């Protein structure tokens, strides 16, 4: 029962964490393009949206060089509560407060002093991003600290992903109702600044409560295989990552896949507002995604046992490609839109778990190959890729929204021209379709770390690690 409660507590943490991630990765850019800059000067509004989008992209790219050191610092953390939970809790609180502020015009600076706004915005975003990153690395790095067995890791990760799917998709259900409930002006279904701030504050509270439950209900397990004779120095951080070839290849495949996935996910609400013309239907997509997402994750251990992780990856991609085609031809048909968008979301948690489990297993792969164990450093790669992909897609979304006339609070579905609609569809559907195919070829050609191979590595470590590490 204690193991069950621990898994549930862990799932509560990932629930709040992915709720927060959706706020950053998807809905913050919608707030920026629809509500942050609303002067009568359209050119100025679009110029400022472009600057904010660029600042976010630059910060996220720069973080590529910061996250490995965050992971390395977490690996060296030693407290009575373990090395992960202090980062999960502190990261949750600080990230929640700063993000809530970012969902405002920062005391009117966005209109009265644009330069000062950009400076303060950049500082707050960096603080939010660093502490969110620390929490992200810590929360997912706990999996290899709980078990060395691939099947047990799959069960733990399944609980975690059930929580994260529920959290991430709950946002889709409640974002518009919350925003509109607290907004004085609906602005064609996009809400106003007050509504978006309320949404951010509620989301930050949910993420913080989830982190507290995780902190209370989980416990790391000590093992001789987790002990290093010396810590990895800052100077060795990138060397450790670059020499782990299986980690690099799964990360590269996941980055390409994530770009395709995120483009469609991040454009979903735009589609419902500016193409379908009915943002109220968006909540139905959230309900659909919660149901099918939880079903898919619950079946993950059974599916990997029957098909293997590798084959499950390929089948999932095939379903997503079919979904893209359906979504593209949906037009203003509500039912086809929900079918295409829902089918596209169905395999996403399965691919996430395949990638997470493979990256988790590269901890032991690198341990055997390099003679050193680095849990948080290795596991930081997955959230790093998520954030990099999210930053790139957020930039594309921001610039595309301006390009196709989907920015400002006076835009409606009727005001979008046929040419702009075609350009929007190319970015939302054609490019992701190509990216998913490229990711599949990379995974098939280069990722070789299977469950059987990992079991062999663990057996070899159990035979040699205690001797070699003393």
CSV table of C-alpha atoms in Angstrom, one decimal:
chain,number,residue,atom,x,y,z
A,1,UNK,CA,0.0,0.0,0.0
A,2,UNK,CA,2.9,2.4,0.8
A,3,UNK,CA,4.2,1.9,-2.8
A,4,UNK,CA,0.8,2.6,-4.2
A,5,UNK,CA,0.4,5.8,-2.1
A,6,UNK,CA,3.9,6.9,-3.2
A,7,UNK,CA,3.0,6.5,-6.8
A,8,UNK,CA,-0.2,8.5,-6.3
A,9,UNK,CA,1.7,11.3,-4.5
A,10,UNK,CA,4.2,11.3,-7.4
A,11,UNK,CA,1.3,11.5,-9.9
A,12,UNK,CA,-0.1,14.5,-8.0
A,13,UNK,CA,3.2,16.2,-8.5
A,14,UNK,CA,3.3,15.5,-12.2
A,15,UNK,CA,-0.4,16.6,-12.4
A,16,UNK,CA,0.4,20.1,-11.2
A,17,UNK,CA,3.7,20.2,-13.1
A,18,UNK,CA,2.1,19.5,-16.5
A,19,UNK,CA,-0.8,21.9,-15.8
A,20,UNK,CA,1.9,24.6,-15.3
A,21,UNK,CA,3.8,23.5,-18.4
A,22,UNK,CA,0.8,23.9,-20.6
A,23,UNK,CA,0.4,27.4,-19.2
A,24,UNK,CA,3.9,28.3,-20.3
A,25,UNK,CA,4.1,26.3,-23.5
A,26,UNK,CA,0.7,27.0,-25.0
A,27,UNK,CA,-1.4,29.6,-23.3
A,28,UNK,CA,1.1,32.3,-22.4
A,29,UNK,CA,1.7,33.0,-26.1
A,30,UNK,CA,-2.1,33.3,-26.7
A,31,UNK,CA,-2.3,35.9,-23.9
A,32,UNK,CA,0.6,37.8,-25.5
A,33,UNK,CA,-0.9,37.8,-29.0
A,34,UNK,CA,-4.5,38.5,-27.9
A,35,UNK,CA,-4.4,40.7,-24.8
A,36,UNK,CA,-1.0,42.1,-23.9
A,37,UNK,CA,-0.6,44.8,-26.5
A,38,UNK,CA,-3.9,46.4,-27.5
A,39,UNK,CA,-3.1,50.0,-28.4
A,40,UNK,CA,-4.7,51.6,-31.5
A,41,UNK,CA,-1.4,51.3,-33.3
A,42,UNK,CA,-1.5,47.9,-34.9
A,43,UNK,CA,2.1,48.1,-36.2
A,44,UNK,CA,3.3,48.9,-32.7
A,45,UNK,CA,1.3,46.0,-31.2
A,46,UNK,CA,2.8,43.5,-33.8
A,47,UNK,CA,6.3,44.9,-33.2
A,48,UNK,CA,6.1,44.4,-29.5
A,49,UNK,CA,4.6,40.9,-29.9
A,50,UNK,CA,7.6,40.1,-32.1
A,51,UNK,CA,10.1,41.4,-29.5
A,52,UNK,CA,8.5,39.4,-26.7
A,53,UNK,CA,8.5,36.3,-28.8
A,54,UNK,CA,12.2,36.9,-29.6
A,55,UNK,CA,13.1,37.4,-26.0
A,56,UNK,CA,11.4,34.1,-25.0
A,57,UNK,CA,13.2,32.3,-27.8
A,58,UNK,CA,16.6,33.7,-26.9
A,59,UNK,CA,16.2,32.8,-23.2
A,60,UNK,CA,15.1,29.3,-24.0
A,61,UNK,CA,18.0,28.7,-26.4
A,62,UNK,CA,20.4,30.1,-23.9
A,63,UNK,CA,19.0,27.7,-21.3
A,64,UNK,CA,20.4,24.8,-23.4
A,65,UNK,CA,23.7,25.6,-21.7
A,66,UNK,CA,22.2,26.1,-18.2
A,67,UNK,CA,20.0,23.0,-17.8
A,68,UNK,CA,22.9,20.5,-17.7
A,69,UNK,CA,24.5,22.4,-14.8
A,70,UNK,CA,21.1,22.5,-13.1
A,71,UNK,CA,21.0,18.7,-13.4
A,72,UNK,CA,24.6,18.4,-12.2
A,73,UNK,CA,23.8,20.6,-9.2
A,74,UNK,CA,20.8,18.5,-8.3
A,75,UNK,CA,23.0,15.3,-8.5
A,76,UNK,CA,25.3,16.8,-5.9
A,77,UNK,CA,22.5,17.9,-3.6
A,78,UNK,CA,22.4,16.1,-0.2
A,79,UNK,CA,19.6,16.8,2.3
A,80,UNK,CA,17.6,14.9,4.8
A,81,UNK,CA,14.7,15.0,2.3
A,82,UNK,CA,16.8,13.6,-0.6
A,83,UNK,CA,18.3,15.4,-3.5
A,84,UNK,CA,15.2,16.0,-5.6
A,85,UNK,CA,12.3,17.2,-3.4
A,86,UNK,CA,13.9,20.5,-2.2
A,87,UNK,CA,14.1,21.5,-5.9
A,88,UNK,CA,10.6,20.4,-6.7
A,89,UNK,CA,9.1,22.5,-3.9
A,90,UNK,CA,11.2,25.6,-4.2
A,91,UNK,CA,10.9,25.5,-8.0
A,92,UNK,CA,7.1,25.2,-7.8
A,93,UNK,CA,6.6,28.3,-5.6
A,94,UNK,CA,9.0,30.7,-7.3
A,95,UNK,CA,7.9,29.7,-10.8
A,96,UNK,CA,4.2,30.1,-9.9
A,97,UNK,CA,4.7,33.6,-8.5
A,98,UNK,CA,6.8,34.9,-11.4
A,99,UNK,CA,4.5,33.4,-14.1
A,100,UNK,CA,1.5,35.0,-12.5
A,101,UNK,CA,3.2,38.4,-12.8
A,102,UNK,CA,4.2,37.7,-16.4
A,103,UNK,CA,0.5,37.2,-17.2
A,104,UNK,CA,0.0,40.9,-16.7
A,105,UNK,CA,1.3,44.1,-18.3
A,106,UNK,CA,3.6,44.5,-15.2
A,107,UNK,CA,2.0,47.5,-13.7
A,108,UNK,CA,1.2,49.1,-17.0
A,109,UNK,CA,4.8,49.1,-18.3
A,110,UNK,CA,3.8,47.3,-21.5
A,111,UNK,CA,2.0,50.5,-22.6
A,112,UNK,CA,3.8,53.4,-20.7
A,113,UNK,CA,7.4,52.2,-21.0
A,114,UNK,CA,8.0,49.5,-23.5
A,115,UNK,CA,11.8,49.3,-23.0
A,116,UNK,CA,11.5,49.0,-19.2
A,117,UNK,CA,8.7,46.4,-19.7
A,118,UNK,CA,11.0,44.3,-21.9
A,119,UNK,CA,13.8,44.5,-19.4
A,120,UNK,CA,11.6,43.5,-16.4
A,121,UNK,CA,9.9,40.9,-18.5
A,122,UNK,CA,13.2,39.3,-19.4
A,123,UNK,CA,14.4,39.2,-15.8
A,124,UNK,CA,11.2,37.7,-14.5
A,125,UNK,CA,11.1,35.2,-17.4
A,126,UNK,CA,14.6,34.1,-16.7
A,127,UNK,CA,13.8,33.6,-13.0
A,128,UNK,CA,10.7,31.7,-13.8
A,129,UNK,CA,12.4,29.5,-16.4
A,130,UNK,CA,15.4,28.6,-14.2
A,131,UNK,CA,13.3,27.5,-11.2
A,132,UNK,CA,10.8,25.8,-13.5
A,133,UNK,CA,13.7,24.0,-15.1
A,134,UNK,CA,15.1,22.9,-11.7
A,135,UNK,CA,11.7,21.5,-10.7
A,136,UNK,CA,11.2,19.8,-14.1
A,137,UNK,CA,14.6,18.1,-14.0
A,138,UNK,CA,14.1,17.1,-10.3
A,139,UNK,CA,10.6,15.7,-10.7
A,140,UNK,CA,11.4,13.4,-13.6
A,141,UNK,CA,14.8,12.5,-12.4
A,142,UNK,CA,13.2,10.7,-9.5
A,143,UNK,CA,12.3,7.6,-11.6
A,144,UNK,CA,15.7,6.0,-11.7
A,145,UNK,CA,16.1,6.7,-8.0
A,146,UNK,CA,13.1,4.6,-7.3
A,147,UNK,CA,13.9,1.4,-9.2
A,148,UNK,CA,16.5,-0.2,-11.5
A,149,UNK,CA,13.9,-2.6,-13.1
A,150,UNK,CA,12.5,-1.5,-16.5
A,151,UNK,CA,9.1,-2.9,-15.8
A,152,UNK,CA,8.8,-1.2,-12.4
A,153,UNK,CA,10.0,2.0,-13.9
A,154,UNK,CA,7.2,1.7,-16.5
A,155,UNK,CA,4.6,1.3,-13.8
A,156,UNK,CA,5.9,4.3,-11.8
A,157,UNK,CA,6.1,6.3,-15.0
A,158,UNK,CA,2.6,5.3,-16.0
A,159,UNK,CA,1.2,6.7,-12.7
A,160,UNK,CA,3.3,9.8,-13.3
A,161,UNK,CA,2.1,10.2,-16.8
A,162,UNK,CA,-1.6,9.6,-15.8
A,163,UNK,CA,-1.2,12.6,-13.5
A,164,UNK,CA,0.6,14.7,-16.1
A,165,UNK,CA,-1.9,13.9,-18.9
A,166,UNK,CA,-4.8,14.7,-16.6
A,167,UNK,CA,-3.1,18.0,-15.5
A,168,UNK,CA,-2.1,19.0,-19.0
A,169,UNK,CA,-5.4,18.2,-20.6
A,170,UNK,CA,-7.4,19.7,-17.7
A,171,UNK,CA,-6.0,23.0,-18.8
A,172,UNK,CA,-7.7,22.6,-22.1
A,173,UNK,CA,-11.0,22.0,-20.4
A,174,UNK,CA,-11.0,24.9,-18.0
A,175,UNK,CA,-8.8,27.6,-19.6
A,176,UNK,CA,-11.6,29.3,-21.6
A,177,UNK,CA,-14.3,29.0,-18.8
A,178,UNK,CA,-11.9,30.4,-16.3
A,179,UNK,CA,-10.6,33.2,-18.5
A,180,UNK,CA,-14.2,34.2,-19.6
A,181,UNK,CA,-15.6,33.9,-16.1
A,182,UNK,CA,-13.1,36.5,-14.8
A,183,UNK,CA,-13.1,38.7,-17.9
A,184,UNK,CA,-15.1,41.9,-18.2
A,185,UNK,CA,-15.0,41.6,-22.0
A,186,UNK,CA,-15.1,38.3,-23.9
A,187,UNK,CA,-13.3,39.8,-26.9
A,188,UNK,CA,-14.7,37.3,-29.3
A,189,UNK,CA,-13.9,34.3,-27.0
A,190,UNK,CA,-10.3,35.3,-26.2
A,191,UNK,CA,-11.1,37.1,-22.9
A,192,UNK,CA,-9.3,40.0,-21.4
A,193,UNK,CA,-6.2,40.6,-19.2
A,194,UNK,CA,-8.0,40.1,-15.9
A,195,UNK,CA,-9.3,36.7,-17.0
A,196,UNK,CA,-5.8,35.5,-18.1
A,197,UNK,CA,-4.2,36.7,-14.8
A,198,UNK,CA,-6.9,34.7,-12.8
A,199,UNK,CA,-6.1,31.7,-14.9
A,200,UNK,CA,-2.4,32.0,-14.2
A,201,UNK,CA,-2.9,32.5,-10.5
A,202,UNK,CA,-5.1,29.4,-10.2
A,203,UNK,CA,-2.7,27.3,-12.3
A,204,UNK,CA,0.2,28.3,-10.1
A,205,UNK,CA,-1.7,27.3,-7.0
A,206,UNK,CA,-2.5,23.9,-8.5
A,207,UNK,CA,1.1,23.3,-9.4
A,208,UNK,CA,2.3,24.3,-5.9
A,209,UNK,CA,-0.2,22.0,-4.1
A,210,UNK,CA,0.8,19.1,-6.3
A,211,UNK,CA,4.5,19.7,-5.5
A,212,UNK,CA,3.7,19.7,-1.7
A,213,UNK,CA,1.9,16.4,-2.0
A,214,UNK,CA,4.8,14.8,-3.9
A,215,UNK,CA,7.2,16.1,-1.2
A,216,UNK,CA,5.2,14.5,1.6
A,217,UNK,CA,4.3,11.2,-0.1
A,218,UNK,CA,7.5,10.0,-1.8
A,219,UNK,CA,10.8,8.7,-0.6
A,220,UNK,CA,14.0,8.0,-2.5
A,221,UNK,CA,15.6,4.5,-2.0
A,222,UNK,CA,19.3,4.2,-1.4
A,223,UNK,CA,21.3,1.6,-3.4
A,224,UNK,CA,24.9,0.8,-3.9
A,225,UNK,CA,24.4,1.2,-7.7
A,226,UNK,CA,23.5,4.9,-7.1
A,227,UNK,CA,26.7,5.7,-5.4
A,228,UNK,CA,29.6,7.4,-7.1
A,229,UNK,CA,33.2,7.6,-5.8
A,230,UNK,CA,33.4,11.2,-7.0
A,231,UNK,CA,30.9,13.8,-8.2
A,232,UNK,CA,30.9,15.0,-11.8
A,233,UNK,CA,32.5,18.4,-12.0
A,234,UNK,CA,31.0,21.3,-14.0
A,235,UNK,CA,33.8,20.9,-16.4
A,236,UNK,CA,32.8,17.3,-17.2
A,237,UNK,CA,29.1,18.0,-17.7
A,238,UNK,CA,29.0,18.3,-21.4
A,239,UNK,CA,31.6,15.5,-21.9
A,240,UNK,CA,29.3,13.1,-20.0
A,241,UNK,CA,26.3,14.0,-22.2
A,242,UNK,CA,28.2,14.0,-25.5
A,243,UNK,CA,29.7,10.5,-24.9
A,244,UNK,CA,26.3,8.9,-24.2
A,245,UNK,CA,25.4,8.3,-27.9
A,246,UNK,CA,22.0,6.6,-27.2
A,247,UNK,CA,21.0,9.6,-25.1
A,248,UNK,CA,21.9,12.0,-27.9
A,249,UNK,CA,20.0,10.1,-30.6
A,250,UNK,CA,16.8,9.6,-28.6
A,251,UNK,CA,17.0,13.3,-27.7
A,252,UNK,CA,17.4,14.4,-31.3
A,253,UNK,CA,14.5,12.2,-32.5
A,254,UNK,CA,12.4,13.6,-29.7
A,255,UNK,CA,13.2,17.2,-30.5
A,256,UNK,CA,12.1,16.8,-34.2
A,257,UNK,CA,9.0,14.9,-33.0
A,258,UNK,CA,8.3,17.6,-30.4
A,259,UNK,CA,8.4,20.4,-32.9
A,260,UNK,CA,5.8,18.7,-35.0
A,261,UNK,CA,3.6,17.8,-32.0
A,262,UNK,CA,3.8,21.2,-30.4
A,263,UNK,CA,3.0,23.2,-33.5
A,264,UNK,CA,-0.4,21.5,-33.8
A,265,UNK,CA,-1.0,21.5,-30.0
A,266,UNK,CA,-0.1,25.2,-29.7
A,267,UNK,CA,-2.3,26.2,-32.7
A,268,UNK,CA,-5.4,24.2,-31.5
A,269,UNK,CA,-7.0,27.1,-29.7
A,270,UNK,CA,-6.2,29.5,-32.5
A,271,UNK,CA,-8.0,27.0,-34.8
A,272,UNK,CA,-11.1,26.9,-32.6
A,273,UNK,CA,-11.2,30.7,-32.3
A,274,UNK,CA,-10.2,31.9,-35.8
A,275,UNK,CA,-11.1,29.0,-38.1
A,276,UNK,CA,-13.9,27.1,-36.5
A,277,UNK,CA,-15.2,30.4,-35.0
A,278,UNK,CA,-16.4,28.9,-31.7
A,279,UNK,CA,-13.9,28.8,-28.8
A,280,UNK,CA,-16.6,27.2,-26.5
A,281,UNK,CA,-16.0,23.9,-28.4
A,282,UNK,CA,-12.4,23.9,-27.2
A,283,UNK,CA,-13.4,22.5,-23.8
A,284,UNK,CA,-14.9,19.5,-25.4
A,285,UNK,CA,-11.5,18.7,-26.9
A,286,UNK,CA,-10.1,18.9,-23.4
A,287,UNK,CA,-12.6,16.4,-22.1
A,288,UNK,CA,-11.9,14.0,-25.1
A,289,UNK,CA,-8.2,14.3,-24.5
A,290,UNK,CA,-8.4,13.6,-20.8
A,291,UNK,CA,-10.4,10.4,-21.4
A,292,UNK,CA,-8.3,9.0,-24.3
A,293,UNK,CA,-5.1,10.2,-22.7
A,294,UNK,CA,-5.7,8.4,-19.4
A,295,UNK,CA,-6.8,5.3,-21.3
A,296,UNK,CA,-3.7,5.3,-23.4
A,297,UNK,CA,-1.3,5.8,-20.4
A,298,UNK,CA,-3.1,3.1,-18.4
A,299,UNK,CA,-2.5,0.6,-21.2
A,300,UNK,CA,1.2,1.6,-21.6
A,301,UNK,CA,2.7,-1.3,-19.6
A,302,UNK,CA,0.4,-3.8,-21.4
A,303,UNK,CA,1.2,-2.3,-24.8
A,304,UNK,CA,4.9,-2.4,-24.3
A,305,UNK,CA,4.8,-6.0,-23.2
A,306,UNK,CA,2.8,-7.0,-26.3
A,307,UNK,CA,4.5,-4.8,-28.9
A,308,UNK,CA,7.7,-3.5,-27.3
A,309,UNK,CA,8.5,0.2,-26.8
A,310,UNK,CA,10.1,0.4,-30.3
A,311,UNK,CA,7.0,-0.9,-32.2
A,312,UNK,CA,4.7,1.2,-30.0
A,313,UNK,CA,6.6,4.3,-31.1
A,314,UNK,CA,6.0,3.5,-34.8
A,315,UNK,CA,2.3,2.6,-34.4
A,316,UNK,CA,1.8,5.9,-32.4
A,317,UNK,CA,3.4,8.0,-35.2
A,318,UNK,CA,1.2,6.3,-37.8
A,319,UNK,CA,-2.0,7.2,-35.8
A,320,UNK,CA,-0.8,10.8,-35.5
A,321,UNK,CA,-0.1,11.1,-39.3
A,322,UNK,CA,-3.6,9.9,-40.0
A,323,UNK,CA,-5.0,12.4,-37.5
A,324,UNK,CA,-3.2,15.3,-39.2
A,325,UNK,CA,-4.9,14.5,-42.5
A,326,UNK,CA,-8.3,14.3,-40.9
A,327,UNK,CA,-7.7,17.6,-39.0
A,328,UNK,CA,-6.6,19.3,-42.2
A,329,UNK,CA,-9.7,18.4,-44.1
A,330,UNK,CA,-12.0,19.2,-41.1
A,331,UNK,CA,-12.5,22.9,-42.1
A,332,UNK,CA,-15.4,24.3,-40.0
A,333,UNK,CA,-16.9,20.9,-39.3
A,334,UNK,CA,-16.9,20.6,-35.5
A,335,UNK,CA,-17.1,16.8,-35.4
A,336,UNK,CA,-14.2,16.3,-37.8
A,337,UNK,CA,-12.2,18.9,-36.0
A,338,UNK,CA,-12.7,17.2,-32.6
A,339,UNK,CA,-12.0,13.8,-34.2
A,340,UNK,CA,-8.8,14.9,-35.9
A,341,UNK,CA,-7.5,16.9,-32.8
A,342,UNK,CA,-8.5,14.1,-30.4
A,343,UNK,CA,-6.9,11.3,-32.5
A,344,UNK,CA,-3.7,13.4,-32.8
A,345,UNK,CA,-3.6,13.7,-29.0
A,346,UNK,CA,-4.2,10.0,-28.4
A,347,UNK,CA,-0.7,8.6,-28.9
A,348,UNK,CA,1.2,11.6,-27.5
A,349,UNK,CA,1.4,10.2,-23.9
A,350,UNK,CA,2.6,6.9,-25.2
A,351,UNK,CA,5.4,8.4,-27.2
A,352,UNK,CA,6.3,10.5,-24.2
A,353,UNK,CA,6.6,7.4,-22.0
A,354,UNK,CA,8.6,5.5,-24.7
A,355,UNK,CA,11.1,8.4,-24.8
A,356,UNK,CA,11.1,8.9,-21.0
A,357,UNK,CA,11.8,5.2,-20.4
A,358,UNK,CA,14.5,5.1,-23.0
A,359,UNK,CA,16.2,8.2,-21.6
A,360,UNK,CA,15.9,6.8,-18.1
A,361,UNK,CA,17.6,3.6,-19.2
A,362,UNK,CA,20.5,5.6,-20.7
A,363,UNK,CA,21.4,6.4,-17.1
A,364,UNK,CA,22.7,2.8,-16.7
A,365,UNK,CA,23.9,2.7,-20.3
A,366,UNK,CA,26.1,5.8,-19.6
A,367,UNK,CA,27.1,4.4,-16.2
A,368,UNK,CA,28.4,1.2,-17.7
A,369,UNK,CA,30.1,3.0,-20.7
A,370,UNK,CA,31.6,5.9,-18.8
A,371,UNK,CA,32.1,4.4,-15.3
A,372,UNK,CA,30.0,7.2,-13.7
A,373,UNK,CA,26.4,7.5,-12.7
A,374,UNK,CA,24.6,10.8,-13.4
A,375,UNK,CA,20.8,10.7,-12.8
A,376,UNK,CA,19.6,14.3,-12.9
A,377,UNK,CA,22.2,15.3,-15.5
A,378,UNK,CA,21.0,12.6,-17.9
A,379,UNK,CA,17.3,13.1,-17.1
A,380,UNK,CA,17.6,16.9,-17.6
A,381,UNK,CA,17.9,16.2,-21.3
A,382,UNK,CA,14.2,15.4,-21.8
A,383,UNK,CA,12.9,18.5,-20.2
A,384,UNK,CA,15.6,20.5,-21.9
A,385,UNK,CA,14.4,19.2,-25.3
A,386,UNK,CA,10.8,20.0,-24.3
A,387,UNK,CA,11.6,23.5,-23.5
A,388,UNK,CA,13.8,24.1,-26.6
A,389,UNK,CA,11.0,22.6,-28.8
A,390,UNK,CA,8.4,24.7,-26.9
A,391,UNK,CA,10.5,27.9,-27.4
A,392,UNK,CA,10.9,27.3,-31.1
A,393,UNK,CA,7.2,26.5,-31.6
A,394,UNK,CA,6.1,29.4,-29.4
A,395,UNK,CA,8.2,31.7,-31.6
A,396,UNK,CA,6.7,30.2,-34.7
A,397,UNK,CA,3.2,30.6,-33.3
A,398,UNK,CA,3.8,34.2,-32.3
A,399,UNK,CA,5.2,35.2,-35.7
A,400,UNK,CA,2.6,33.2,-37.5
A,401,UNK,CA,-0.3,34.8,-35.6
A,402,UNK,CA,0.9,38.2,-36.7
A,403,UNK,CA,1.6,37.0,-40.3
A,404,UNK,CA,-1.9,35.5,-40.8
A,405,UNK,CA,-3.8,38.3,-39.0
A,406,UNK,CA,-4.6,36.4,-35.8
A,407,UNK,CA,-3.3,38.9,-33.3
A,408,UNK,CA,-5.2,41.6,-31.4
A,409,UNK,CA,-8.5,41.5,-29.6
A,410,UNK,CA,-10.6,42.6,-32.5
A,411,UNK,CA,-9.9,39.7,-34.8
A,412,UNK,CA,-12.7,37.1,-35.6
A,413,UNK,CA,-13.0,34.1,-37.8
A,414,UNK,CA,-14.8,36.1,-40.4
A,415,UNK,CA,-11.9,38.6,-40.7
A,416,UNK,CA,-9.3,35.9,-41.7
A,417,UNK,CA,-8.8,36.0,-45.5
A,418,UNK,CA,-8.6,32.8,-47.6
A,419,UNK,CA,-4.9,33.4,-48.3
A,420,UNK,CA,-4.1,33.8,-44.6
A,421,UNK,CA,-6.1,30.7,-43.8
A,422,UNK,CA,-4.0,28.7,-46.3
A,423,UNK,CA,-0.8,30.0,-44.8
A,424,UNK,CA,-2.0,29.1,-41.4
A,425,UNK,CA,-2.9,25.5,-42.5
A,426,UNK,CA,0.5,25.0,-44.1
A,427,UNK,CA,2.3,26.0,-40.8
A,428,UNK,CA,-0.2,24.0,-38.6
A,429,UNK,CA,-0.5,20.8,-40.6
A,430,UNK,CA,2.0,20.4,-43.5
A,431,UNK,CA,5.2,21.2,-41.6
A,432,UNK,CA,4.3,19.0,-38.5
A,433,UNK,CA,3.5,16.1,-40.9
A,434,UNK,CA,7.0,16.2,-42.4
A,435,UNK,CA,8.6,16.6,-39.0
A,436,UNK,CA,6.9,13.5,-37.6
A,437,UNK,CA,8.2,11.4,-40.5
A,438,UNK,CA,11.8,12.7,-40.1
A,439,UNK,CA,11.7,11.9,-36.4
A,440,UNK,CA,10.5,8.3,-37.1
A,441,UNK,CA,13.5,7.7,-39.5
A,442,UNK,CA,16.0,9.0,-36.9
A,443,UNK,CA,14.5,6.8,-34.2
A,444,UNK,CA,14.5,3.7,-36.4
A,445,UNK,CA,18.1,4.2,-37.6
A,446,UNK,CA,19.9,5.3,-34.5
A,447,UNK,CA,18.0,4.3,-31.2
A,448,UNK,CA,19.1,0.8,-30.3
A,449,UNK,CA,18.6,0.7,-26.5
A,450,UNK,CA,15.8,-1.8,-26.0
A,451,UNK,CA,14.4,-3.3,-22.7
A,452,UNK,CA,16.4,-6.4,-23.2
A,453,UNK,CA,19.6,-4.5,-23.8
A,454,UNK,CA,19.0,-2.5,-20.6
A,455,UNK,CA,18.4,-5.6,-18.6
A,456,UNK,CA,21.8,-6.9,-19.7
A,457,UNK,CA,23.5,-3.6,-18.7
A,458,UNK,CA,21.9,-3.8,-15.2
A,459,UNK,CA,23.1,-7.3,-14.7
A,460,UNK,CA,26.6,-6.3,-15.7
A,461,UNK,CA,26.5,-3.3,-13.3
A,462,UNK,CA,25.4,-5.5,-10.5
A,463,UNK,CA,28.3,-7.8,-11.1
A,464,UNK,CA,31.0,-5.2,-11.5
A,465,UNK,CA,29.9,-1.8,-10.0
A,466,UNK,CA,30.5,-2.4,-6.4
A,467,UNK,CA,34.0,-3.7,-7.1
A,468,UNK,CA,35.0,-1.0,-9.6
A,469,UNK,CA,33.6,1.9,-7.6
A,470,UNK,CA,35.4,1.2,-4.4
